[in-house]
Structure formats: structure tokens, C-alpha cells
Amino acid sequence: MNKTAPLSPESYLKGLNDPQREATECLDGPLLVLAGAGTGKTRVLTTRIGHILMTRRAWPNQILAVTFTNKAAREMRDRVATMIGEVTEGLWIGTFHAIATRILRRHAEVVGLKSNFTILDQDDQIRLIKQIIEAEEIDDKRWPARSVHAAIERFKDRGLTPEKVGVVEAGDIADGRIAELYKIYQDRLIVLNSADFGDLLLHCLSVFTSQPEVLRKYQEQFHFILVDEYQDSNVSQYLWLRLLAQGRKNICCVGDDDQSIYSWRGAEVGNILRFEKDYAGAKVIRLEQNYRSTQQILSAASQMIAVNQGRLGKTLWTASGPGEQIRVRAVWDGESEARFVGDEIESLYRRGESLDEIAILVRASFQMREFEERLITLGVPYRVVGGPRFYERAEVRDAIAYLRVIAQPNDDLALERIINTPRRGLGTATLQAMHGHARALGISLYDSAKQLIETDDLKPQARSSLRRIIEDFARWRGQAQAVNHIELAEIVLDESGYTGMLMNSKAADAPGRLENLKELVSALNEFETLGGFLEHISLVMDRDDNAAGDLVSLMTLHAAKGLEFNNVFLPGWEEEVFPNRRSVDDGGGAALEEERRLAYVGLTRARQRVCICHASSRRVYNQWLACAPSRFITELPEDLVEHEMEPGLYVGVSEPGIDSLGEDWGESSVGRGPGFQRMRANRGSAPPAPAGGELVTVGTIAIGTRIFHQKFGYGTVLASDSGKLEIDFEKAGTKKVLESFVEPA
């Protein structure tokens, strides 16, 4: 750290509002910063780090700042450097996984690993578990590797080692043998000198609890601990932070309980809710001034989220003015919804709005198809956020597997992936022999191969091919000492025959796959060593969208967290779609509150305009559902919403969760919000007549009459009740519609 005189606090604290400044200057003791959407939490975090450094309260290596994405970590580091005008070398800023990896490599031997251990990705983890399931003769049809893997992930997220998995936690997973499989899996990882993502925190916890002197070292080192997005932390992360913070207790957690939407991947909203109980004397500061959205949007979102019981509470406000009302558009179905949104996007574009400032946020990925097709039809360029990552492409994974075996010969899963790619005549029989020998001696697959090629256990051709690839790896490992990792990658891809395989391929995607390999080699230039590159691609989880130009963004609500746009479309706000029926059925009240938090996230992504859409019917997994507007719509404040209906459409609202969405024609309004009251009040005005015929007078159509409906086509009346008909349509099935929307056939 430079010895120059520190900057005046006023120079970097200028522009902070009062709560932001208080959160920055409150350095002693535990602090929870409840930062609502768009309230400047990143600025507070970075200014707080800068303030600690500029006031000489700590050196850079005495500050630990933990984030959830590599992008956030880079942004935080860059902002601090810009603010204080000094190099930030020494700061411990990174993701939970990256920081845990750094600590674990220093103390790997405590848990039976070497410091150069490999971090396995999900694909390798599942392949390893599949091998174990087969060896243990578990029914893989009933208990596929992915479900066993998911169970093990949950245990690790909760800080449970195999020994801590009890009967209750295990349940009947893998015929009640999940704890046993978990133990075999962990033992196998040790043999492979490997760890998965969950292990990075779990092993750190083991190091801290079994080696108190190691824990004390880090407790004394970190004078200040800062945590971003604390509401997304899981139990392992929570325990890890608790242990580190017990030393000096200067921990500052920033988060928003109203944006906790990742329980499906282990996040525990309870971590942030019980902060004050966990840390005696903790101070809570609320950031409520929003710098993103209009007051209309904020007020609507605040009233809706206030329905949740499990929250600490805050009310967002802005000085930027009221803005436009939230539009709620009722449409016939998903196709009509996509057509409406597409037309609105075109209209915004003609008015001068950038496509980059337009987003369509859906609850589930199945909703995307119709929007994609519509945007293609209109010629509107778009990006789908959530496609395959570069490092997940097959040819890239293969190339990385070669590099992993060079860096770490005991990486069985990497070796197995490319042992016969390109084809070398090393089939199932050879692999079985290698695995059997490896298991019998407790050695790696690579060492097993080295021994087998010196015996007659393999057929001559297989033995010769295996010898060549083992010798190749030995030669490449030697070359790694003489050439840089970029040249090495080029040599490996050429000498292995992988590049030639693609060049000789007649497949339509072969040229593109070759380009991907070139890009991979180019990416190596950004790293000083092969080990650094391999660790980076194991840890990096950020999704980069490479599409260029002005593009509409299409993504799920989960993927949208942290983003913002001028214009946001929120389609599919219907019961059973959103809130998602499966989530609520499985998770009950807690899941419903998380669904409402997800709706809150969607609303608060918008700076200027929000348009919510809900359909009268929707095709979900090839089945048509009659739909009622989401309860979240009824929870929006009456004076902030503008309701619209597609011509010819009448929106009937049923009790949420009752009568299979819209089947109830009763007048009960118990539990319904202002949205329902507005809709019921609008019943007095007759809907517009459909084109192509006269409206039938209410109450005159007899049962058995053949009719025509503008949307559903021809059908026969099954029942009639006060102007409402139940009709068996020839193509759409049984529907309930208003009599005023049909005409005699």
C-alpha cells in the first residue's frame, strides 16, 4: 500500500445518501445492510472497502470480500482501484468457490488431497457417480446418476459430510443407501486427487473444525469481512462465514431478503432473516432510495411483496418521479401473447427505444419458443440468455480433458472422456479392464493403463493403441516444461488427431467446431499458466452472451436478477404458471413466498415501463389449460395498474388454486384483491362483438345447439347458466365461454 497521504473522506463519500454513508462508515462490529433493488449496494460495498483502506484501518490482505459471481468480483476490484487510485493487489476479493479453493490448496493435505487437485465439473461428477451406481448394483432406472448427484449436492450445500447424513436426511434415496454411495464417491474423489464444487466449502469447513490453529490464523488475518448477495448463501457458506467472523466480528453482509429466489440451488433465506440473532449487537441499515425505477413501479412491487410474512421489511422510494402505470394485458393464449409483445417491441423501436433496453422475462423456459418464433417472423434481433456455454461445447470439453490429463495424470474422468476420441480402437472391453485393475489396486486409471500395457491382459491392437496414447501424454507432459501452454495446446490438438478428425469430417458443424478450438487456444493467452487456465474454467460460472448489436433480451426471471432495462415484458402471469404449480405443491407456503419474490424481481428490473400479460388459455407441455390471472396481479395496487383486454376477450377470475383455473363461475370475492374487484366492476360493459355474425341474445341458446366461436371454432352446447355456456369444441375440447361470444353454426 502506498505511503502517500490518504484522500479526504469527502472526496469518495461525496454523493452517497445518508443511509449509504452510514453503511460505509460503520466499521466496527457486525452490520447487515438491507439493500433493496436499485439502491446502490455495489457502490456501498466498494466505497466501504475504499474507506477501510484510506483510513488505514486495514491492509489489503486483511480484507475479505465475497461475491457470488466472478463478474461481480472483477467489478468490485476495478471500482475500488478507480476510487482510491491505488493498486488493489492483496485484496481477497472473489467468489465463495474461488476463495475457498485458495484456502484449500494451502491445506489440502488435511483432507487427504494434494495441492494440485482437480476441480471436477458437473458432467464429470455425474459420470463418476454413474460408475459407482453400476459397481454397487443400484437400479439406475429408478435411481439415475443425476438424482443421486443432486442428493449429494444438497448434502454438501447443507454442510453434511457422509458421516453426518442420518436416516431422516437419507430417506429412501438409492434404496436407502445414499449415505453409503456418498462415502464411496468422496473416497473415489480422494483417489482421483479431485474435488467438486461442494467440496471446496465442505473441505474448508473440515480444515477449520479439525485444525483450530489454521482457523485462528485466518480469523486474525481478516480484520474485515464483506459479503455480497447474502440472501443467496447456503448453509455451508453460512457456516464458513460464521467461523471466519468469530475472530474480530467485523462482518458486513449486504443483501435483500425480498430477492431470495434460489432455494432450488440451496440458498437459505433464513440466513439473512436471523442475522441479528447470529451476531449479537448487530446493526441493521436499510437502503430504500431507489435509483433505477419510477415510483409507480416501486409502489406496485412494494405492495405486492408486503404480502409475504418471511421478510424484514422495507419500502422503496425514488426522487425520479411517478412514471407510467403498469400495464396488465389479457390475451387469448400464448400465440396472442407473443404477437402482442412483438408488436409492442416494434412500436417501442419505432419510437427510438434501443432493443438492448427491452427484455422479455418468463417464469419457465418452455414459454420462450413462441416469443422466439414471433421475433424471427418480425425480423427483430434477439438473444436468449441461458444457452450453452462455450466451455460446455463437446469439442471444447474434449480439448480441455487432454490438458487436464497433462496437468494432473490422476484425473480419471478426463482420461476416460478422450481415451477413444478420436477413435483409437479402445472400446468398452479396454475400459473395463482398466477400471477393474484400478479398483483392485486402488490406483488411478492412468497408472492402471501404464501397468496393463506391460502385460498380455489386453488384445494386441488395444494394447498397442493404449501404449501410444500413454506415451503421447508422457511426451506432452515433458514438452510442457519446454514450451508455453499455448503452443502445447496446439501440439496436443494436432498430434492427438483431434484437429484432423474435424478437418476430415463431413458434418455440417465441423467448421464451426474447428473455430471453437481456435477460440479456446486464443483464450489460453489470457493466463500465465496452464494450471491457472484450468482452475479458471472450473470456477467461472458467468454466462457470456457473445451476440453483438442491438438485441432484445429473452430470459427466465431467475436469469434476470441483477439486470435492468427500460422496458420489461412479464408474460405468463397466470395461476399454475406463475406462481408455478409444481413449486407451490412441493414447497407449500415457503415456495409461494419465493414465487412472489420472483415476481418482485421481475417488476424491479424495469426502469420506466412494465407490461404484464396473462392468457385466457395456455398450452403447457402439449395440454391446453384454462387460465386465471395470477394472484400476484390481484395484489398490485388498484390505482397503479391499467388493465387492457384483447378484442373479443372476457376475463373471468376464479379463486386462485381452485376449480382448475377459471372453472368457477361463482361471485365469491373472498381473498381477492383490487385487481379482481376492478375486473368484476367491468362486467357491466358488454365486450365488443366478434366479426362475422350477429351476437346471440343472452339466454337464448339451447343445450345441443351447434355454434361457432371466433377463437375455438365449431362446437356443441353442453350446458347453459345465466349467459355462460359449457361447449364441447371439435378441436379445443370442453371450454366455458360467454354466450355473447358465440353464434349459431
Short mmCIF file of C-alpha atoms in Angstrom, two decimals, residues 62-476:
data_model
loop_
_atom_site.label_atom_id
_atom_site.label_comp_id
_atom_site.label_asym_id
_atom_site.label_seq_id
_atom_site.Cartn_x
_atom_site.Cartn_y
_atom_site.Cartn_z
CA GLN A 62 -6.64 -8.10 5.75
CA ILE A 63 -9.89 -7.55 3.81
CA LEU A 64 -12.04 -10.45 2.61
CA ALA A 65 -14.84 -9.60 0.17
CA VAL A 66 -17.01 -12.48 -1.04
CA THR A 67 -19.33 -12.39 -4.06
CA PHE A 68 -21.39 -14.94 -5.97
CA THR A 69 -20.08 -14.32 -9.49
CA ASN A 70 -16.68 -13.69 -10.99
CA LYS A 71 -18.13 -10.72 -12.84
CA ALA A 72 -19.19 -9.09 -9.56
CA ALA A 73 -15.76 -9.74 -8.06
CA ARG A 74 -13.99 -8.13 -11.02
CA GLU A 75 -16.34 -5.14 -10.92
CA MET A 76 -15.77 -4.68 -7.21
CA ARG A 77 -11.98 -4.81 -7.56
CA ASP A 78 -11.98 -2.38 -10.52
CA ARG A 79 -14.25 0.09 -8.72
CA VAL A 80 -12.08 0.08 -5.60
CA ALA A 81 -8.94 0.66 -7.67
CA THR A 82 -10.59 3.53 -9.55
CA MET A 83 -11.91 5.12 -6.37
CA ILE A 84 -8.71 5.14 -4.32
CA GLY A 85 -6.31 5.48 -7.21
CA GLU A 86 -4.14 2.65 -5.96
CA VAL A 87 -3.36 -0.89 -6.94
CA THR A 88 -5.60 -3.35 -5.11
CA GLU A 89 -3.18 -6.26 -5.11
CA GLY A 90 -3.51 -8.29 -1.95
CA LEU A 91 -7.24 -7.86 -1.53
CA TRP A 92 -9.07 -11.14 -1.01
CA ILE A 93 -11.95 -10.49 -3.42
CA GLY A 94 -13.64 -13.41 -5.16
CA THR A 95 -16.49 -15.89 -5.20
CA PHE A 96 -17.08 -18.31 -2.35
CA HIS A 97 -15.66 -21.10 -4.50
CA ALA A 98 -12.60 -19.13 -5.60
CA ILE A 99 -11.69 -18.01 -2.05
CA ALA A 100 -12.33 -21.50 -0.66
CA THR A 101 -10.12 -23.00 -3.39
CA ARG A 102 -7.34 -20.59 -2.48
CA ILE A 103 -7.50 -21.63 1.17
CA LEU A 104 -7.92 -25.33 0.43
CA ARG A 105 -4.87 -25.55 -1.82
CA ARG A 106 -2.79 -24.36 1.15
CA HIS A 107 -4.18 -27.05 3.45
CA ALA A 108 -5.23 -29.81 1.05
CA GLU A 109 -3.29 -32.49 2.91
CA VAL A 110 -5.62 -32.10 5.92
CA VAL A 111 -8.46 -33.68 3.90
CA GLY A 112 -6.27 -36.15 2.01
CA LEU A 113 -5.73 -34.15 -1.18
CA LYS A 114 -2.63 -32.76 -2.87
CA SER A 115 -2.36 -29.06 -3.56
CA ASN A 116 -2.73 -29.60 -7.33
CA PHE A 117 -6.14 -31.26 -7.01
CA THR A 118 -8.55 -31.05 -9.96
CA ILE A 119 -11.94 -29.36 -9.67
CA LEU A 120 -14.48 -31.55 -11.46
CA ASP A 121 -17.36 -30.04 -13.37
CA GLN A 122 -20.89 -31.38 -13.21
CA ASP A 123 -20.55 -33.66 -16.22
CA ASP A 124 -17.54 -35.42 -14.71
CA GLN A 125 -19.24 -35.69 -11.35
CA ILE A 126 -22.26 -37.42 -12.87
CA ARG A 127 -20.09 -39.82 -14.86
CA LEU A 128 -18.23 -40.79 -11.71
CA ILE A 129 -21.46 -41.36 -9.81
CA LYS A 130 -22.76 -43.46 -12.70
CA GLN A 131 -19.71 -45.68 -12.38
CA ILE A 132 -20.32 -46.09 -8.65
CA ILE A 133 -24.00 -46.90 -9.15
CA GLU A 134 -23.09 -49.61 -11.64
CA ALA A 135 -20.39 -51.06 -9.38
CA GLU A 136 -22.76 -51.12 -6.39
CA GLU A 137 -25.56 -52.69 -8.48
CA ILE A 138 -28.06 -49.91 -7.81
CA ASP A 139 -31.05 -49.79 -10.16
CA ASP A 140 -30.03 -46.84 -12.36
CA LYS A 141 -33.50 -46.69 -13.92
CA ARG A 142 -35.09 -45.98 -10.56
CA TRP A 143 -32.13 -44.02 -9.22
CA PRO A 144 -30.32 -42.36 -12.15
CA ALA A 145 -26.94 -40.77 -11.61
CA ARG A 146 -28.35 -37.25 -11.87
CA SER A 147 -30.78 -37.76 -9.00
CA VAL A 148 -28.06 -39.29 -6.80
CA HIS A 149 -25.78 -36.39 -7.72
CA ALA A 150 -28.49 -33.88 -6.83
CA ALA A 151 -28.93 -35.52 -3.42
CA ILE A 152 -25.19 -35.37 -2.72
CA GLU A 153 -25.14 -31.72 -3.80
CA ARG A 154 -27.92 -30.96 -1.32
CA PHE A 155 -25.97 -32.62 1.47
CA LYS A 156 -22.89 -30.57 0.67
CA ASP A 157 -24.89 -27.33 0.43
CA ARG A 158 -26.09 -28.09 3.98
CA GLY A 159 -22.58 -28.81 5.25
CA LEU A 160 -23.22 -32.54 5.72
CA THR A 161 -20.35 -34.99 5.29
CA PRO A 162 -21.25 -38.67 4.67
CA GLU A 163 -20.92 -39.37 8.39
CA LYS A 164 -23.49 -36.69 9.23
CA VAL A 165 -26.18 -37.94 6.82
CA GLY A 166 -28.74 -39.58 9.08
CA VAL A 167 -31.72 -41.76 8.32
CA VAL A 168 -34.04 -38.75 8.07
CA GLU A 169 -31.79 -36.92 5.62
CA ALA A 170 -31.18 -40.05 3.55
CA GLY A 171 -34.79 -41.12 3.22
CA ASP A 172 -35.23 -43.82 0.58
CA ILE A 173 -32.81 -42.32 -1.94
CA ALA A 174 -30.88 -45.09 -3.73
CA ASP A 175 -32.85 -47.68 -1.78
CA GLY A 176 -31.72 -46.07 1.48
CA ARG A 177 -28.03 -46.38 0.53
CA ILE A 178 -27.37 -42.74 -0.39
CA ALA A 179 -25.04 -42.15 2.60
CA GLU A 180 -23.01 -45.21 1.55
CA LEU A 181 -22.82 -44.03 -2.08
CA TYR A 182 -21.87 -40.55 -0.87
CA LYS A 183 -18.98 -42.07 1.14
CA ILE A 184 -17.77 -44.14 -1.82
CA TYR A 185 -17.99 -41.05 -4.04
CA GLN A 186 -15.91 -38.96 -1.61
CA ASP A 187 -13.32 -41.71 -1.23
CA ARG A 188 -13.08 -42.00 -5.01
CA LEU A 189 -12.54 -38.24 -5.33
CA ILE A 190 -9.60 -38.51 -2.93
CA VAL A 191 -8.06 -41.30 -5.03
CA LEU A 192 -8.50 -39.10 -8.11
CA ASN A 193 -7.00 -36.13 -6.25
CA SER A 194 -10.15 -34.24 -7.17
CA ALA A 195 -12.90 -32.18 -5.61
CA ASP A 196 -16.29 -30.99 -6.79
CA PHE A 197 -17.72 -27.53 -6.19
CA GLY A 198 -19.48 -28.54 -2.99
CA ASP A 199 -16.23 -29.93 -1.60
CA LEU A 200 -14.48 -26.58 -1.81
CA LEU A 201 -16.56 -25.22 1.07
CA LEU A 202 -17.10 -28.58 2.76
CA HIS A 203 -13.38 -29.38 2.90
CA CYS A 204 -12.65 -25.88 4.17
CA LEU A 205 -15.12 -26.48 6.99
CA SER A 206 -13.34 -29.74 7.79
CA VAL A 207 -9.98 -27.94 7.82
CA PHE A 208 -11.30 -25.19 10.11
CA THR A 209 -13.00 -27.54 12.57
CA SER A 210 -10.18 -30.11 12.73
CA GLN A 211 -7.31 -27.60 12.76
CA PRO A 212 -8.18 -24.76 15.20
CA GLU A 213 -4.79 -23.13 14.66
CA VAL A 214 -5.50 -22.80 10.92
CA LEU A 215 -8.87 -21.23 11.65
CA ARG A 216 -7.30 -18.80 14.14
CA LYS A 217 -4.77 -17.77 11.51
CA TYR A 218 -7.49 -16.68 9.09
CA GLN A 219 -9.63 -15.16 11.85
CA GLU A 220 -6.69 -12.98 12.83
CA GLN A 221 -5.78 -12.18 9.23
CA PHE A 222 -9.18 -10.91 8.11
CA HIS A 223 -9.89 -7.69 10.00
CA PHE A 224 -12.94 -7.03 7.84
CA ILE A 225 -15.28 -9.43 6.03
CA LEU A 226 -17.76 -8.19 3.42
CA VAL A 227 -20.40 -10.37 1.79
CA ASP A 228 -22.48 -9.53 -1.27
CA GLU A 229 -25.92 -11.06 -2.02
CA TYR A 230 -26.09 -12.65 1.42
CA GLN A 231 -29.68 -13.76 0.84
CA ASP A 232 -28.36 -16.28 -1.71
CA SER A 233 -25.99 -18.05 0.68
CA ASN A 234 -26.46 -21.73 1.51
CA VAL A 235 -25.78 -23.47 4.83
CA SER A 236 -22.16 -24.38 4.01
CA GLN A 237 -21.37 -20.80 3.04
CA TYR A 238 -23.19 -19.56 6.14
CA LEU A 239 -21.15 -21.85 8.42
CA TRP A 240 -17.90 -20.92 6.66
CA LEU A 241 -18.57 -17.21 7.17
CA ARG A 242 -19.66 -17.73 10.79
CA LEU A 243 -16.38 -19.46 11.62
CA LEU A 244 -14.23 -16.78 9.98
CA ALA A 245 -16.21 -13.94 11.56
CA GLN A 246 -15.90 -15.23 15.12
CA GLY A 247 -12.47 -13.66 15.40
CA ARG A 248 -12.92 -9.92 15.02
CA LYS A 249 -16.70 -9.92 14.33
CA ASN A 250 -16.32 -7.14 11.76
CA ILE A 251 -18.61 -8.73 9.20
CA CYS A 252 -20.78 -6.70 6.85
CA CYS A 253 -23.42 -8.62 4.91
CA VAL A 254 -25.30 -6.88 2.11
CA GLY A 255 -28.44 -8.41 0.68
CA ASP A 256 -32.15 -8.20 0.04
CA ASP A 257 -34.44 -10.76 1.62
CA ASP A 258 -37.09 -9.78 -0.95
CA GLN A 259 -34.84 -11.07 -3.75
CA SER A 260 -34.05 -14.52 -2.36
CA ILE A 261 -35.09 -16.72 -5.32
CA TYR A 262 -32.58 -19.56 -5.42
CA SER A 263 -33.77 -22.09 -2.86
CA TRP A 264 -33.70 -24.72 -5.62
CA ARG A 265 -29.93 -24.50 -5.63
CA GLY A 266 -29.52 -24.46 -1.86
CA ALA A 267 -29.98 -20.79 -0.92
CA GLU A 268 -31.45 -20.25 2.56
CA VAL A 269 -33.37 -17.01 3.03
CA GLY A 270 -33.27 -17.77 6.77
CA ASN A 271 -29.56 -16.86 6.81
CA ILE A 272 -30.32 -13.18 6.28
CA LEU A 273 -33.51 -13.23 8.36
CA ARG A 274 -31.67 -14.40 11.50
CA PHE A 275 -28.58 -12.20 11.13
CA GLU A 276 -29.38 -10.18 14.24
CA LYS A 277 -29.72 -13.38 16.28
CA ASP A 278 -26.48 -14.82 14.92
CA TYR A 279 -24.40 -11.72 15.65
CA ALA A 280 -25.05 -10.08 18.99
CA GLY A 281 -25.21 -6.31 18.81
CA ALA A 282 -25.63 -6.31 15.03
CA LYS A 283 -26.68 -3.08 13.40
CA VAL A 284 -29.20 -3.06 10.53
CA ILE A 285 -29.20 -0.28 7.93
CA ARG A 286 -31.88 -0.14 5.22
CA LEU A 287 -31.15 1.27 1.78
CA GLU A 288 -34.56 2.30 0.46
CA GLN A 289 -33.88 5.09 -2.04
CA ASN A 290 -34.05 3.52 -5.49
CA TYR A 291 -32.07 4.97 -8.40
CA ARG A 292 -33.49 2.71 -11.12
CA SER A 293 -37.27 2.60 -11.34
CA THR A 294 -40.17 5.01 -11.32
CA GLN A 295 -42.30 5.44 -8.20
CA GLN A 296 -45.25 3.65 -9.86
CA ILE A 297 -43.15 0.52 -10.34
CA LEU A 298 -41.66 0.68 -6.85
CA SER A 299 -45.01 1.21 -5.12
CA ALA A 300 -46.59 -1.67 -7.02
CA ALA A 301 -43.71 -4.01 -6.24
CA SER A 302 -43.62 -2.95 -2.58
CA GLN A 303 -47.34 -3.58 -2.03
CA MET A 304 -47.15 -6.98 -3.67
CA ILE A 305 -44.11 -8.19 -1.73
CA ALA A 306 -45.63 -6.91 1.52
CA VAL A 307 -47.99 -9.92 1.38
CA ASN A 308 -45.03 -12.14 2.31
CA GLN A 309 -44.66 -12.94 6.00
CA GLY A 310 -40.98 -14.05 5.99
CA ARG A 311 -39.26 -10.70 5.42
CA LEU A 312 -37.53 -7.97 7.40
CA GLY A 313 -39.41 -5.18 5.67
CA LYS A 314 -38.50 -2.02 3.78
CA THR A 315 -40.24 0.43 1.46
CA LEU A 316 -38.54 1.58 -1.71
CA TRP A 317 -38.92 5.15 -2.95
CA THR A 318 -37.40 7.34 -5.63
CA ALA A 319 -36.96 11.01 -6.34
CA SER A 320 -37.24 10.47 -10.11
CA GLY A 321 -41.00 10.98 -10.45
CA PRO A 322 -44.15 8.85 -10.70
CA GLY A 323 -43.77 7.45 -14.23
CA GLU A 324 -46.28 5.40 -16.21
CA GLN A 325 -48.88 2.99 -14.86
CA ILE A 326 -48.16 -0.72 -15.01
CA ARG A 327 -50.00 -2.28 -17.95
CA VAL A 328 -51.77 -5.61 -17.46
CA ARG A 329 -52.80 -7.12 -20.78
CA ALA A 330 -55.26 -10.00 -21.05
CA VAL A 331 -54.78 -12.13 -24.19
CA TRP A 332 -56.33 -15.23 -25.70
CA ASP A 333 -53.33 -17.59 -25.49
CA GLY A 334 -49.58 -17.90 -25.79
CA GLU A 335 -49.59 -17.16 -29.50
CA SER A 336 -51.64 -14.00 -28.99
CA GLU A 337 -49.32 -13.03 -26.15
CA ALA A 338 -46.23 -13.38 -28.34
CA ARG A 339 -47.89 -11.44 -31.15
CA PHE A 340 -48.84 -8.61 -28.78
CA VAL A 341 -45.37 -8.41 -27.22
CA GLY A 342 -43.73 -8.49 -30.65
CA ASP A 343 -45.93 -5.64 -31.87
CA GLU A 344 -45.19 -3.61 -28.74
CA ILE A 345 -41.45 -4.11 -29.22
CA GLU A 346 -41.71 -2.90 -32.81
CA SER A 347 -43.65 0.13 -31.60
CA LEU A 348 -41.02 0.94 -28.96
CA TYR A 349 -38.27 0.59 -31.55
CA ARG A 350 -40.02 2.94 -33.97
CA ARG A 351 -40.24 5.47 -31.14
CA GLY A 352 -36.47 5.37 -30.80
CA GLU A 353 -36.07 2.87 -27.95
CA SER A 354 -32.95 0.71 -28.11
CA LEU A 355 -33.62 -3.03 -28.40
CA ASP A 356 -30.93 -3.55 -25.75
CA GLU A 357 -33.27 -1.80 -23.33
CA ILE A 358 -36.10 -4.28 -23.89
CA ALA A 359 -36.43 -7.59 -22.05
CA ILE A 360 -38.95 -10.42 -22.02
CA LEU A 361 -38.80 -12.26 -18.71
CA VAL A 362 -40.58 -15.60 -18.41
CA ARG A 363 -41.14 -17.90 -15.45
CA ALA A 364 -40.09 -21.07 -17.26
CA SER A 365 -38.06 -21.79 -20.36
CA PHE A 366 -40.89 -23.56 -22.18
CA GLN A 367 -42.53 -20.15 -22.60
CA MET A 368 -39.68 -18.88 -24.78
CA ARG A 369 -40.44 -20.77 -28.00
CA GLU A 370 -43.39 -18.68 -29.13
CA PHE A 371 -41.55 -15.43 -28.46
CA GLU A 372 -38.56 -16.66 -30.44
CA GLU A 373 -40.73 -17.63 -33.39
CA ARG A 374 -42.54 -14.31 -33.30
CA LEU A 375 -39.36 -12.26 -33.12
CA ILE A 376 -37.90 -14.24 -36.02
CA THR A 377 -41.05 -13.63 -38.05
CA LEU A 378 -40.84 -9.90 -37.38
CA GLY A 379 -37.13 -9.79 -38.08
CA VAL A 380 -36.40 -8.43 -34.60
CA PRO A 381 -32.90 -9.42 -33.46
CA TYR A 382 -32.75 -11.03 -30.03
CA ARG A 383 -30.58 -13.03 -27.66
CA VAL A 384 -31.62 -15.93 -25.50
CA VAL A 385 -29.82 -15.65 -22.20
CA GLY A 386 -29.29 -19.16 -20.96
CA GLY A 387 -27.91 -21.07 -23.98
CA PRO A 388 -24.96 -23.49 -23.89
CA ARG A 389 -21.78 -22.04 -22.52
CA PHE A 390 -18.63 -22.02 -24.57
CA TYR A 391 -16.83 -24.34 -22.19
CA GLU A 392 -19.72 -26.81 -22.30
CA ARG A 393 -19.39 -27.47 -26.05
CA ALA A 394 -18.27 -31.03 -26.78
CA GLU A 395 -15.12 -30.20 -28.74
CA VAL A 396 -14.02 -27.65 -26.13
CA ARG A 397 -14.62 -30.10 -23.28
CA ASP A 398 -12.58 -32.72 -25.15
CA ALA A 399 -9.65 -30.36 -25.66
CA ILE A 400 -9.74 -29.34 -22.01
CA ALA A 401 -9.79 -33.01 -20.98
CA TYR A 402 -6.49 -33.54 -22.82
CA LEU A 403 -4.99 -30.57 -20.98
CA ARG A 404 -6.35 -31.80 -17.64
CA VAL A 405 -4.65 -35.19 -18.02
CA ILE A 406 -1.36 -33.47 -18.84
CA ALA A 407 -1.67 -31.26 -15.76
CA GLN A 408 -2.94 -33.97 -13.47
CA PRO A 409 -2.46 -37.62 -14.60
CA ASN A 410 -4.75 -38.97 -11.89
CA ASP A 411 -7.76 -37.20 -13.44
CA ASP A 412 -9.56 -40.42 -14.40
CA LEU A 413 -12.68 -38.76 -15.70
CA ALA A 414 -10.78 -36.56 -18.13
CA LEU A 415 -8.76 -39.53 -19.38
CA GLU A 416 -11.86 -41.64 -19.83
CA ARG A 417 -13.55 -38.88 -21.81
CA ILE A 418 -10.87 -38.75 -24.53
CA ILE A 419 -9.23 -42.17 -24.35
CA ASN A 420 -11.02 -43.09 -27.59
CA THR A 421 -11.59 -39.62 -29.07
CA PRO A 422 -10.55 -39.60 -31.86
CA ARG A 423 -11.28 -43.32 -32.28
CA ARG A 424 -8.28 -45.49 -31.40
CA GLY A 425 -9.92 -48.90 -31.09
CA LEU A 426 -10.10 -48.55 -27.28
CA GLY A 427 -13.63 -49.69 -26.58
CA THR A 428 -15.67 -50.89 -23.62
CA ALA A 429 -13.58 -54.01 -23.01
CA THR A 430 -10.37 -52.00 -22.65
CA LEU A 431 -12.02 -49.51 -20.30
CA GLN A 432 -13.48 -52.30 -18.19
CA ALA A 433 -10.04 -53.88 -17.85
CA MET A 434 -8.52 -50.53 -16.87
CA HIS A 435 -11.26 -49.83 -14.31
CA GLY A 436 -11.10 -53.32 -12.82
CA HIS A 437 -7.34 -53.16 -12.37
CA ALA A 438 -7.57 -49.63 -10.93
CA ARG A 439 -10.23 -50.63 -8.38
CA ALA A 440 -8.35 -53.76 -7.36
CA LEU A 441 -5.17 -51.83 -6.57
CA GLY A 442 -6.72 -48.51 -5.55
CA ILE A 443 -4.82 -46.61 -8.22
CA SER A 444 -5.74 -44.12 -10.92
CA LEU A 445 -6.91 -45.08 -14.39
CA TYR A 446 -3.72 -43.62 -15.87
CA ASP A 447 -1.49 -45.74 -13.63
CA SER A 448 -3.67 -48.75 -14.41
CA ALA A 449 -3.11 -48.20 -18.14
CA LYS A 450 0.67 -47.88 -17.65
CA GLN A 451 0.71 -51.28 -15.95
CA LEU A 452 -1.66 -53.01 -18.36
CA ILE A 453 0.39 -52.15 -21.46
CA GLU A 454 3.23 -54.18 -19.97
CA THR A 455 1.07 -57.33 -19.70
CA ASP A 456 -0.88 -59.62 -22.02
CA ASP A 457 -4.25 -58.81 -20.40
CA LEU A 458 -5.31 -56.73 -23.39
CA LYS A 459 -5.60 -57.71 -27.03
CA PRO A 460 -2.51 -56.74 -29.05
CA GLN A 461 -4.24 -53.99 -31.03
CA ALA A 462 -5.82 -52.42 -27.95
CA ARG A 463 -2.52 -52.70 -26.04
CA SER A 464 -0.65 -51.01 -28.90
CA SER A 465 -3.19 -48.14 -29.12
CA LEU A 466 -3.20 -47.65 -25.37
CA ARG A 467 0.60 -47.63 -25.30
CA ARG A 468 0.68 -44.88 -27.94
CA ILE A 469 -1.70 -42.56 -26.10
CA ILE A 470 0.10 -43.10 -22.77
CA GLU A 471 3.43 -42.35 -24.46
CA ASP A 472 1.85 -39.29 -26.10
CA PHE A 473 0.79 -37.95 -22.70
CA ALA A 474 4.26 -38.59 -21.28
CA ARG A 475 5.82 -36.70 -24.20
CA TRP A 476 3.36 -33.79 -23.93
#
